[in-house]
Amino acid sequence: MPKQEAPLLQLQSYLPAGSFEEVLYYLQHYKVHLTVSRQRQSILGDYRHAHAGQTHRISVNGNLNKYAFLITLLHELAHLFTYEQFGHRVMAHGKEWKNEFGKILAKFLLKKIFPADIEKALMQTLQNPAASSCGDEKLLRVLNNYDDKKNGIYLVENIAEGSLFKIKGGRIFKKGEKIRKRYKCVEVKTGKLYLFSAVYEVEILTTND
């Protein structure tokens, strides 16, 4: 996956006002090698622990809005804090990680960096943080309100049943019924069924496409 190292001063442009100095402290104190990745559909960020002479490494998707970028970075920093204390002796998203993520998230909430709707969603997240950066649908739904909107791009839950949509890579699907939290969709070319998250972003197709 193409990545680029984020010069620390340029990092400020990816973060909401009031968060840079605190973030910079953690990155410098733990000697984190931070990279900004192109958009990845399945993950928003990742963490790799220090080993064999390499420092801790974190990557975050560069297409995220500033609030989503910060939250994802804190998610990955919580992995670092957990590894520093417990190494591989605990589960990746077990109670130890949840405790570390909760602590650093609470610290940034006290700074009043986030808009009221994101702050409310984060307060709910604190009760039981999702294991995946993409796993907290309520939070992702609120964060989506702060994305730069592109024409024709919608969340799966916001398009009509039976609509045709395209995902990155060009594959075309037809939206079907909702099954629990996901939507059953048929790939037009193969007829195969796939389940899509309600907050997955897709490009809706018109009759002229």
mmCIF file of C-alpha atoms in Angstrom:
data_model
loop_
_atom_site.group_PDB
_atom_site.id
_atom_site.type_symbol
_atom_site.label_atom_id
_atom_site.label_comp_id
_atom_site.label_asym_id
_atom_site.label_seq_id
_atom_site.Cartn_x
_atom_site.Cartn_y
_atom_site.Cartn_z
ATOM 1 C CA MET A 1 0.000 0.000 0.000
ATOM 2 C CA PRO A 2 1.574 3.331 -1.056
ATOM 3 C CA LYS A 3 2.388 5.447 1.944
ATOM 4 C CA GLN A 4 4.315 8.569 2.697
ATOM 5 C CA GLU A 5 6.060 9.591 5.862
ATOM 6 C CA ALA A 6 4.295 12.505 7.543
ATOM 7 C CA PRO A 7 6.695 15.311 8.486
ATOM 8 C CA LEU A 8 5.620 16.209 11.998
ATOM 9 C CA LEU A 9 4.970 19.873 11.254
ATOM 10 C CA GLN A 10 2.821 18.978 8.239
ATOM 11 C CA LEU A 11 0.844 16.632 10.467
ATOM 12 C CA GLN A 12 -0.902 19.687 11.907
ATOM 13 C CA SER A 13 -2.937 20.016 8.701
ATOM 14 C CA TYR A 14 -4.491 16.581 9.306
ATOM 15 C CA LEU A 15 -5.605 17.322 12.881
ATOM 16 C CA PRO A 16 -8.347 19.464 14.450
ATOM 17 C CA ALA A 17 -7.342 22.667 16.205
ATOM 18 C CA GLY A 18 -6.102 22.182 19.749
ATOM 19 C CA SER A 19 -4.821 18.622 19.323
ATOM 20 C CA PHE A 20 -1.448 18.934 17.578
ATOM 21 C CA GLU A 21 0.842 19.630 20.544
ATOM 22 C CA GLU A 22 -0.506 16.701 22.571
ATOM 23 C CA VAL A 23 -0.276 14.353 19.588
ATOM 24 C CA LEU A 24 3.255 15.565 18.839
ATOM 25 C CA TYR A 25 4.299 14.790 22.411
ATOM 26 C CA TYR A 26 3.188 11.146 22.124
ATOM 27 C CA LEU A 27 4.809 10.655 18.720
ATOM 28 C CA GLN A 28 8.127 12.091 19.870
ATOM 29 C CA HIS A 29 8.127 10.504 23.318
ATOM 30 C CA TYR A 30 7.518 6.998 21.932
ATOM 31 C CA LYS A 31 9.593 7.631 18.771
ATOM 32 C CA VAL A 32 6.695 6.693 16.501
ATOM 33 C CA HIS A 33 7.263 6.408 12.762
ATOM 34 C CA LEU A 34 3.992 7.796 11.390
ATOM 35 C CA THR A 35 2.893 7.318 7.802
ATOM 36 C CA VAL A 36 -0.169 8.642 6.009
ATOM 37 C CA SER A 37 -1.743 6.024 3.741
ATOM 38 C CA ARG A 38 -4.008 6.271 0.769
ATOM 39 C CA GLN A 39 -7.603 5.227 1.353
ATOM 40 C CA ARG A 40 -8.047 1.641 2.554
ATOM 41 C CA GLN A 41 -11.585 0.256 2.595
ATOM 42 C CA SER A 42 -11.139 -2.332 5.341
ATOM 43 C CA ILE A 43 -9.073 -0.336 7.848
ATOM 44 C CA LEU A 44 -8.594 3.297 8.795
ATOM 45 C CA GLY A 45 -5.226 2.820 10.488
ATOM 46 C CA ASP A 46 -2.823 0.236 11.842
ATOM 47 C CA TYR A 47 -0.037 -0.231 14.388
ATOM 48 C CA ARG A 48 3.158 -2.299 14.336
ATOM 49 C CA HIS A 49 5.254 -2.607 17.468
ATOM 50 C CA ALA A 50 8.949 -1.803 17.698
ATOM 51 C CA HIS A 51 11.258 -4.720 16.904
ATOM 52 C CA ALA A 52 14.601 -5.592 15.307
ATOM 53 C CA GLY A 53 15.874 -2.037 15.596
ATOM 54 C CA GLN A 54 12.738 -0.487 14.108
ATOM 55 C CA THR A 55 10.611 1.990 16.041
ATOM 56 C CA HIS A 56 6.869 1.777 16.670
ATOM 57 C CA ARG A 57 5.014 2.332 13.403
ATOM 58 C CA ILE A 58 1.538 3.755 12.917
ATOM 59 C CA SER A 59 -0.296 4.484 9.690
ATOM 60 C CA VAL A 60 -3.532 6.435 9.274
ATOM 61 C CA ASN A 61 -5.569 6.947 6.113
ATOM 62 C CA GLY A 62 -4.920 10.422 4.758
ATOM 63 C CA ASN A 63 -8.385 10.842 3.232
ATOM 64 C CA LEU A 64 -10.091 10.998 6.647
ATOM 65 C CA ASN A 65 -11.561 14.242 7.938
ATOM 66 C CA LYS A 66 -9.625 15.824 10.805
ATOM 67 C CA TYR A 67 -11.781 14.387 13.588
ATOM 68 C CA ALA A 68 -11.710 10.871 12.133
ATOM 69 C CA PHE A 69 -7.941 11.134 11.624
ATOM 70 C CA LEU A 70 -7.383 12.069 15.268
ATOM 71 C CA ILE A 71 -9.677 9.349 16.629
ATOM 72 C CA THR A 72 -7.992 6.723 14.444
ATOM 73 C CA LEU A 73 -4.554 7.897 15.558
ATOM 74 C CA LEU A 74 -5.615 7.655 19.218
ATOM 75 C CA HIS A 75 -6.957 4.146 18.544
ATOM 76 C CA GLU A 76 -3.529 3.111 17.250
ATOM 77 C CA LEU A 77 -1.641 4.900 20.046
ATOM 78 C CA ALA A 78 -3.696 2.875 22.518
ATOM 79 C CA HIS A 79 -2.265 -0.265 20.882
ATOM 80 C CA LEU A 80 1.227 1.144 21.457
ATOM 81 C CA PHE A 81 0.513 1.886 25.133
ATOM 82 C CA THR A 82 -0.902 -1.614 25.590
ATOM 83 C CA TYR A 83 2.108 -3.238 23.944
ATOM 84 C CA GLU A 84 4.523 -1.216 26.082
ATOM 85 C CA GLN A 85 2.868 -2.610 29.220
ATOM 86 C CA PHE A 86 1.883 -6.132 28.244
ATOM 87 C CA GLY A 87 3.705 -7.087 25.050
ATOM 88 C CA HIS A 88 1.939 -10.009 23.362
ATOM 89 C CA ARG A 89 0.487 -11.329 26.599
ATOM 90 C CA VAL A 90 -2.987 -9.827 26.076
ATOM 91 C CA MET A 91 -5.586 -9.789 23.298
ATOM 92 C CA ALA A 92 -5.202 -7.041 20.702
ATOM 93 C CA HIS A 93 -8.565 -5.461 21.580
ATOM 94 C CA GLY A 94 -9.042 -6.878 25.046
ATOM 95 C CA LYS A 95 -9.817 -5.044 28.272
ATOM 96 C CA GLU A 96 -6.261 -3.695 28.503
ATOM 97 C CA TRP A 97 -6.492 -1.981 25.114
ATOM 98 C CA LYS A 98 -10.000 -0.728 25.852
ATOM 99 C CA ASN A 99 -8.715 0.787 29.081
ATOM 100 C CA GLU A 100 -5.836 2.578 27.314
ATOM 101 C CA PHE A 101 -8.050 3.827 24.484
ATOM 102 C CA GLY A 102 -10.614 5.041 26.988
ATOM 103 C CA LYS A 103 -7.989 6.967 28.948
ATOM 104 C CA ILE A 104 -6.449 8.770 25.994
ATOM 105 C CA LEU A 105 -9.845 9.452 24.430
ATOM 106 C CA ALA A 106 -11.105 10.951 27.690
ATOM 107 C CA LYS A 107 -8.037 13.193 27.840
ATOM 108 C CA PHE A 108 -8.773 14.630 24.397
ATOM 109 C CA LEU A 109 -12.488 14.968 25.158
ATOM 110 C CA LEU A 110 -11.573 17.265 28.040
ATOM 111 C CA LYS A 111 -9.897 19.584 25.538
ATOM 112 C CA LYS A 112 -13.283 20.255 23.879
ATOM 113 C CA ILE A 113 -11.818 19.635 20.451
ATOM 114 C CA PHE A 114 -14.798 17.786 19.004
ATOM 115 C CA PRO A 115 -18.196 19.143 17.876
ATOM 116 C CA ALA A 116 -21.109 18.264 20.156
ATOM 117 C CA ASP A 117 -22.455 15.388 18.034
ATOM 118 C CA ILE A 118 -19.047 13.692 17.766
ATOM 119 C CA GLU A 119 -18.426 14.256 21.474
ATOM 120 C CA LYS A 120 -21.741 12.549 22.289
ATOM 121 C CA ALA A 121 -20.872 9.564 20.078
ATOM 122 C CA LEU A 122 -17.419 9.313 21.660
ATOM 123 C CA MET A 123 -18.906 9.321 25.144
ATOM 124 C CA GLN A 124 -20.902 6.252 24.114
ATOM 125 C CA THR A 125 -17.768 4.716 22.580
ATOM 126 C CA LEU A 126 -15.982 5.067 25.919
ATOM 127 C CA GLN A 127 -18.393 2.550 27.440
ATOM 128 C CA ASN A 128 -17.209 -0.233 25.112
ATOM 129 C CA PRO A 129 -14.760 0.749 22.348
ATOM 130 C CA ALA A 130 -15.097 -1.128 19.059
ATOM 131 C CA ALA A 131 -12.236 -3.444 18.142
ATOM 132 C CA SER A 132 -12.046 -2.155 14.591
ATOM 133 C CA SER A 133 -11.592 1.454 13.556
ATOM 134 C CA CYS A 134 -14.436 0.789 11.128
ATOM 135 C CA GLY A 135 -16.544 -1.112 13.643
ATOM 136 C CA ASP A 136 -18.377 1.662 15.485
ATOM 137 C CA GLU A 137 -21.210 2.438 13.069
ATOM 138 C CA LYS A 138 -22.792 5.142 15.221
ATOM 139 C CA LEU A 139 -19.501 7.023 15.421
ATOM 140 C CA LEU A 140 -18.741 6.543 11.708
ATOM 141 C CA ARG A 141 -22.197 7.849 10.821
ATOM 142 C CA VAL A 142 -21.592 11.056 12.785
ATOM 143 C CA LEU A 143 -18.050 11.474 11.458
ATOM 144 C CA ASN A 144 -19.404 11.130 7.910
ATOM 145 C CA ASN A 145 -21.217 14.460 8.389
ATOM 146 C CA TYR A 146 -17.817 16.173 8.417
ATOM 147 C CA ASP A 147 -16.463 14.589 5.237
ATOM 148 C CA ASP A 148 -16.075 16.613 2.064
ATOM 149 C CA LYS A 149 -19.079 15.417 0.118
ATOM 150 C CA LYS A 150 -18.588 14.218 -3.451
ATOM 151 C CA ASN A 151 -21.423 14.100 -5.948
ATOM 152 C CA GLY A 152 -22.994 10.668 -6.173
ATOM 153 C CA ILE A 153 -21.294 9.293 -3.032
ATOM 154 C CA TYR A 154 -23.646 7.944 -0.358
ATOM 155 C CA LEU A 155 -23.737 5.556 2.566
ATOM 156 C CA VAL A 156 -25.319 2.224 1.650
ATOM 157 C CA GLU A 157 -28.095 2.817 4.201
ATOM 158 C CA ASN A 158 -29.073 6.058 2.446
ATOM 159 C CA ILE A 159 -29.778 4.654 -1.014
ATOM 160 C CA ALA A 160 -33.045 3.023 -2.035
ATOM 161 C CA GLU A 161 -33.471 -0.734 -2.150
ATOM 162 C CA GLY A 162 -32.955 -1.933 -5.704
ATOM 163 C CA SER A 163 -30.520 0.866 -6.546
ATOM 164 C CA LEU A 164 -27.330 0.111 -8.426
ATOM 165 C CA PHE A 165 -24.064 1.303 -6.932
ATOM 166 C CA LYS A 166 -20.368 1.049 -7.655
ATOM 167 C CA ILE A 167 -17.522 0.505 -5.209
ATOM 168 C CA LYS A 168 -13.844 1.373 -5.535
ATOM 169 C CA GLY A 169 -12.409 -0.850 -8.232
ATOM 170 C CA GLY A 170 -15.497 -0.538 -10.424
ATOM 171 C CA ARG A 171 -17.582 -3.523 -9.274
ATOM 172 C CA ILE A 172 -21.323 -2.879 -9.504
ATOM 173 C CA PHE A 173 -23.955 -4.109 -7.034
ATOM 174 C CA LYS A 174 -27.703 -3.953 -6.539
ATOM 175 C CA LYS A 175 -28.871 -3.102 -3.042
ATOM 176 C CA GLY A 176 -31.123 -5.637 -1.361
ATOM 177 C CA GLU A 177 -32.819 -6.117 1.991
ATOM 178 C CA LYS A 178 -31.347 -5.410 5.385
ATOM 179 C CA ILE A 179 -30.227 -8.402 7.431
ATOM 180 C CA ARG A 180 -29.558 -7.375 11.017
ATOM 181 C CA LYS A 181 -26.981 -4.583 10.689
ATOM 182 C CA ARG A 182 -25.905 -5.206 7.088
ATOM 183 C CA TYR A 183 -27.455 -5.052 3.639
ATOM 184 C CA LYS A 184 -27.598 -8.021 1.280
ATOM 185 C CA CYS A 185 -26.398 -6.874 -2.131
ATOM 186 C CA VAL A 186 -25.968 -8.734 -5.413
ATOM 187 C CA GLU A 187 -22.950 -8.229 -7.634
ATOM 188 C CA VAL A 188 -24.437 -7.573 -11.059
ATOM 189 C CA LYS A 189 -21.706 -9.306 -13.060
ATOM 190 C CA THR A 190 -21.497 -12.550 -11.063
ATOM 191 C CA GLY A 191 -24.840 -12.774 -9.255
ATOM 192 C CA LYS A 192 -22.995 -13.442 -5.991
ATOM 193 C CA LEU A 193 -24.387 -12.114 -2.714
ATOM 194 C CA TYR A 194 -22.367 -9.832 -0.426
ATOM 195 C CA LEU A 195 -23.152 -8.153 2.887
ATOM 196 C CA PHE A 196 -22.393 -4.430 3.138
ATOM 197 C CA SER A 197 -22.077 -2.302 6.237
ATOM 198 C CA ALA A 198 -24.759 0.370 6.522
ATOM 199 C CA VAL A 199 -22.055 3.058 6.631
ATOM 200 C CA TYR A 200 -20.015 1.819 3.665
ATOM 201 C CA GLU A 201 -19.522 4.616 1.124
ATOM 202 C CA VAL A 202 -20.520 3.834 -2.464
ATOM 203 C CA GLU A 203 -21.107 5.663 -5.738
ATOM 204 C CA ILE A 204 -24.739 5.508 -6.808
ATOM 205 C CA LEU A 205 -25.370 4.862 -10.503
ATOM 206 C CA THR A 206 -28.020 6.612 -12.546
ATOM 207 C CA THR A 207 -29.910 5.167 -15.485
ATOM 208 C CA ASN A 208 -27.492 6.985 -17.797
ATOM 209 C CA ASP A 209 -24.374 5.287 -16.361
#
